[in-house]
Structure formats: structure tokens, C-alpha cells
């Protein structure tokens, strides 16, 4: 959880806005005529990719076996790890 918090603090909101699950929830709201596109979208859904990133990075994995529906999470983990490494120093392996 500590790594999750550290990564959350340096992850760009724009990256999270591109997550498939978040975009699908926003689209559902728009399709249902909700004025607020974020209606009933909770932070657990929004920040889940960062939690998954922490899980991936703490094991220093070079390769992460995932299904097609999870490929975006590995890509986001690479982006977050790369941002951290660039900002501070080379700490994390960029997973494939």
C-alpha cells in the first residue's frame, strides 16, 4: 500500500483518464443521460491501475503474463515506472 501511495502521488491524472474501465463507466453515464460524467464513479475504479502497477513493480518482473483485457495495465505500469525512474532514479524494471 505504501508503494501504491507513492505511485499515486506521481501519476498523471491524464493517464488515469485513459483507462478502459474508467472510459467505459464515463460512456455509460453519458449514454444514460447523466449530466455529471463521473456520476457514481468511485476512486477504487479510477485508481485501480496504480494499485496493479504497485503489485507488478514490487516483484521487479521483466515479463507479466496477462490476458488481453489486462494489457493496458501493463502498459500503464511501464508509463508510471518510467515516470518515476526519470523523476528520481532508475529504481523500477519496465515490465513487458
Coordinates of N, CA and C in Angstrom, one line a residue:
X1 N 0.8 -1.2 0.0 CA 0.0 0.0 0.0 C 0.9 1.3 0.0
X2 N 2.0 1.2 0.6 CA 2.9 2.4 0.6 C 3.4 2.7 -0.8
X3 N 3.8 1.6 -1.5 CA 4.2 1.9 -2.9 C 3.0 2.4 -3.7
X4 N 1.9 1.9 -3.5 CA 0.7 2.4 -4.2 C 0.5 3.9 -4.0
X5 N 0.7 4.3 -2.7 CA 0.5 5.7 -2.4 C 1.6 6.6 -3.1
X6 N 2.8 6.1 -3.1 CA 3.9 6.9 -3.7 C 3.7 7.0 -5.2
X7 N 3.3 5.9 -5.8 CA 3.0 5.9 -7.3 C 1.8 6.8 -7.6
X8 N 0.8 6.8 -6.7 CA -0.4 7.6 -6.9 C 0.0 9.1 -6.9
X9 N 1.0 9.4 -6.1 CA 1.4 10.8 -5.9 C 2.1 11.4 -7.2
X10 N 2.7 10.5 -8.0 CA 3.4 10.9 -9.2 C 2.8 10.6 -10.5
X11 N 1.6 9.9 -10.4 CA 0.9 9.5 -11.7 C 0.0 10.7 -12.2
X12 N 0.1 10.9 -13.5 CA -0.7 12.0 -14.1 C -2.1 11.6 -14.2
X13 N -3.0 12.5 -13.9 CA -4.4 12.3 -14.0 C -4.8 11.9 -15.4
X14 N -4.2 12.5 -16.4 CA -4.5 12.2 -17.8 C -4.3 10.8 -18.1
X15 N -3.3 10.2 -17.5 CA -3.0 8.7 -17.8 C -4.2 7.9 -17.2
X16 N -4.7 8.3 -16.1 CA -5.8 7.5 -15.5 C -7.1 7.8 -16.3
X17 N -7.2 8.9 -16.8 CA -8.4 9.2 -17.7 C -8.5 8.3 -18.9
X18 N -7.4 7.7 -19.3 CA -7.4 6.9 -20.5 C -7.6 5.4 -20.2
X19 N -7.8 5.1 -18.9 CA -8.0 3.7 -18.5 C -9.3 3.2 -19.1
X20 N -9.3 2.0 -19.7 CA -10.5 1.4 -20.4 C -11.7 1.4 -19.4
X21 N -11.6 0.9 -18.2 CA -12.7 0.8 -17.3 C -13.3 2.1 -17.0
X22 N -12.4 3.1 -16.7 CA -12.9 4.5 -16.4 C -13.7 5.0 -17.6
X23 N -13.1 4.9 -18.8 CA -13.7 5.4 -20.0 C -15.1 4.8 -20.3
X24 N -15.2 3.5 -20.0 CA -16.4 2.8 -20.2 C -17.5 3.2 -19.2
X25 N -17.1 3.5 -18.0 CA -18.0 4.0 -17.0 C -18.5 5.4 -17.3
X26 N -17.6 6.2 -17.8 CA -18.0 7.6 -18.2 C -19.0 7.5 -19.4
X27 N -18.7 6.6 -20.4 CA -19.6 6.4 -21.5 C -20.9 6.0 -21.1
X28 N -21.0 5.0 -20.1 CA -22.3 4.6 -19.6 C -23.1 5.7 -19.1
X29 N -22.4 6.6 -18.3 CA -23.1 7.8 -17.7 C -23.6 8.7 -18.9
X30 N -22.8 8.9 -19.9 CA -23.3 9.8 -21.0 C -24.4 9.1 -21.7
X31 N -24.3 7.8 -21.9 CA -25.4 7.1 -22.6 C -26.7 7.1 -21.9
X32 N -26.6 7.2 -20.5 CA -27.8 7.2 -19.7 C -28.3 8.6 -19.4
X33 N -27.7 9.6 -20.0 CA -28.1 11.0 -19.9 C -27.7 11.7 -18.6
X34 N -26.7 11.1 -18.0 CA -26.2 11.8 -16.7 C -25.5 13.1 -17.1
X35 N -25.8 14.1 -16.4 CA -25.1 15.4 -16.7 C -23.7 15.4 -16.2
X36 N -23.5 14.7 -15.0 CA -22.1 14.5 -14.5 C -21.5 13.2 -15.0
X37 N -20.5 13.4 -15.9 CA -19.9 12.2 -16.5 C -19.3 11.2 -15.5
X38 N -18.9 11.8 -14.3 CA -18.3 10.9 -13.3 C -19.3 10.5 -12.2
X39 N -20.6 10.5 -12.5 CA -21.6 10.1 -11.6 C -21.4 8.7 -11.1
X40 N -21.3 8.5 -9.8 CA -21.1 7.2 -9.2 C -19.8 6.5 -9.6
X41 N -18.9 7.1 -10.1 CA -17.6 6.5 -10.4 C -16.7 6.8 -9.2
X42 N -16.3 5.7 -8.6 CA -15.5 5.8 -7.3 C -14.0 5.7 -7.6
X43 N -13.3 6.2 -6.6 CA -11.8 6.2 -6.7 C -11.2 4.8 -6.9
X44 N -11.9 3.8 -6.3 CA -11.4 2.4 -6.5 C -11.3 2.0 -7.9
X45 N -12.3 2.3 -8.7 CA -12.2 2.0 -10.1 C -11.2 2.9 -10.8
X46 N -11.1 4.2 -10.5 CA -10.3 5.1 -11.1 C -8.8 4.8 -10.9
X47 N -8.5 4.5 -9.6 CA -7.0 4.3 -9.3 C -6.6 2.9 -9.3
X48 N -7.4 1.9 -9.6 CA -7.1 0.5 -9.7 C -5.8 0.3 -10.5
X49 N -5.6 0.9 -11.7 CA -4.4 0.6 -12.4 C -3.1 1.0 -11.7
X50 N -3.2 1.9 -10.8 CA -2.0 2.3 -10.0 C -1.7 1.2 -9.0
X51 N -2.8 0.7 -8.4 CA -2.6 -0.5 -7.4 C -2.0 -1.7 -8.1
X52 N -2.5 -1.9 -9.3 CA -1.9 -3.0 -10.1 C -0.5 -2.8 -10.5
X53 N -0.2 -1.5 -10.8 CA 1.2 -1.2 -11.1 C 2.1 -1.5 -9.9
X54 N 1.7 -1.1 -8.7 CA 2.5 -1.4 -7.5 C 2.7 -2.9 -7.3
X55 N 1.7 -3.7 -7.6 CA 1.8 -5.1 -7.5 C 2.8 -5.7 -8.5
X56 N 2.8 -5.1 -9.7 CA 3.8 -5.6 -10.7 C 5.2 -5.1 -10.4
X57 N 5.4 -3.9 -10.0 CA 6.7 -3.3 -9.8 C 7.4 -3.8 -8.6
X58 N 6.7 -4.2 -7.5 CA 7.3 -4.6 -6.3 C 8.0 -6.0 -6.5
X59 N 7.6 -6.7 -7.5 CA 8.3 -8.0 -7.8 C 9.4 -7.9 -8.8
X60 N 9.6 -6.7 -9.3 CA 10.7 -6.5 -10.3 C 10.6 -7.4 -11.5
X61 N 9.3 -7.6 -12.0 CA 9.1 -8.5 -13.1 C 9.6 -7.9 -14.4
X62 N 10.2 -8.8 -15.2 CA 10.6 -8.4 -16.6 C 9.4 -8.6 -17.5
X63 N 8.7 -9.7 -17.3 CA 7.6 -10.1 -18.1 C 6.4 -10.4 -17.2
X64 N 5.2 -9.9 -17.6 CA 4.0 -10.1 -16.8 C 3.0 -10.9 -17.7
X65 N 2.7 -12.1 -17.4 CA 1.7 -12.8 -18.2 C 0.3 -12.3 -17.8
X66 N -0.4 -11.8 -18.8 CA -1.8 -11.2 -18.6 C -2.6 -11.6 -19.8
X67 N -3.9 -11.5 -19.6 CA -4.9 -11.7 -20.7 C -5.0 -10.4 -21.5
X68 N -5.7 -10.5 -22.6 CA -5.8 -9.3 -23.5 C -6.4 -8.1 -22.7
X69 N -7.4 -8.4 -21.8 CA -8.1 -7.3 -21.1 C -7.2 -6.6 -20.1
X70 N -6.0 -7.2 -19.8 CA -5.1 -6.6 -18.8 C -3.8 -5.9 -19.5
X71 N -3.7 -6.0 -20.8 CA -2.6 -5.4 -21.4 C -2.4 -4.0 -21.1
X72 N -3.5 -3.2 -21.1 CA -3.4 -1.8 -20.8 C -2.8 -1.5 -19.4
X73 N -3.1 -2.4 -18.5 CA -2.5 -2.2 -17.1 C -1.0 -2.4 -17.1
X74 N -0.5 -3.3 -17.9 CA 1.0 -3.4 -18.0 C 1.6 -2.2 -18.7
X75 N 0.9 -1.7 -19.8 CA 1.4 -0.5 -20.4 C 1.4 0.7 -19.5
X76 N 0.4 0.8 -18.7 CA 0.3 1.9 -17.7 C 1.4 1.7 -16.6
X77 N 1.7 0.5 -16.3 CA 2.8 0.2 -15.3 C 4.1 0.7 -15.9
X78 N 4.3 0.4 -17.1 CA 5.6 0.9 -17.8 C 5.6 2.4 -17.8
X79 N 4.5 3.1 -18.1 CA 4.5 4.5 -18.1 C 4.8 5.1 -16.7
X80 N 4.1 4.5 -15.7 CA 4.3 5.0 -14.3 C 5.7 4.8 -13.8
X81 N 6.2 3.6 -14.1 CA 7.6 3.2 -13.7 C 8.6 4.1 -14.4
X82 N 8.4 4.4 -15.7 CA 9.3 5.2 -16.4 C 9.3 6.7 -15.9
X83 N 8.1 7.1 -15.5 CA 8.0 8.5 -15.0 C 8.7 8.6 -13.6
X84 N 8.6 7.5 -12.8 CA 9.3 7.5 -11.5 C 10.8 7.5 -11.7
X85 N 11.2 6.6 -12.6 CA 12.7 6.4 -12.9 C 13.3 7.7 -13.4
X86 N 12.5 8.4 -14.3 CA 13.0 9.7 -14.8 C 13.1 10.8 -13.8
X87 N 12.1 10.8 -12.9 CA 12.0 11.9 -12.0 C 13.0 11.7 -10.8
X88 N 13.2 10.5 -10.4 CA 14.1 10.2 -9.3 C 15.4 9.5 -9.7
X89 N 15.3 8.3 -9.9 CA 16.5 7.5 -10.4 C 16.0 6.1 -10.8
X90 N 16.8 5.4 -11.5 CA 16.4 4.1 -12.0 C 16.2 3.1 -10.8
X91 N 14.9 2.9 -10.5 CA 14.5 2.0 -9.4 C 13.8 0.8 -9.9
X92 N 12.9 1.1 -10.9 CA 11.9 0.0 -11.3 C 12.3 -0.5 -12.7
X93 N 12.1 -1.8 -12.8 CA 12.2 -2.5 -14.1 C 10.9 -2.2 -14.9
X94 N 11.1 -1.9 -16.2 CA 9.9 -1.7 -17.0 C 9.4 -3.0 -17.5
X95 N 8.2 -3.4 -17.1 CA 7.7 -4.7 -17.4 C 7.2 -4.8 -18.8
X96 N 7.2 -6.0 -19.4 CA 6.7 -6.3 -20.7 C 5.5 -7.2 -20.6

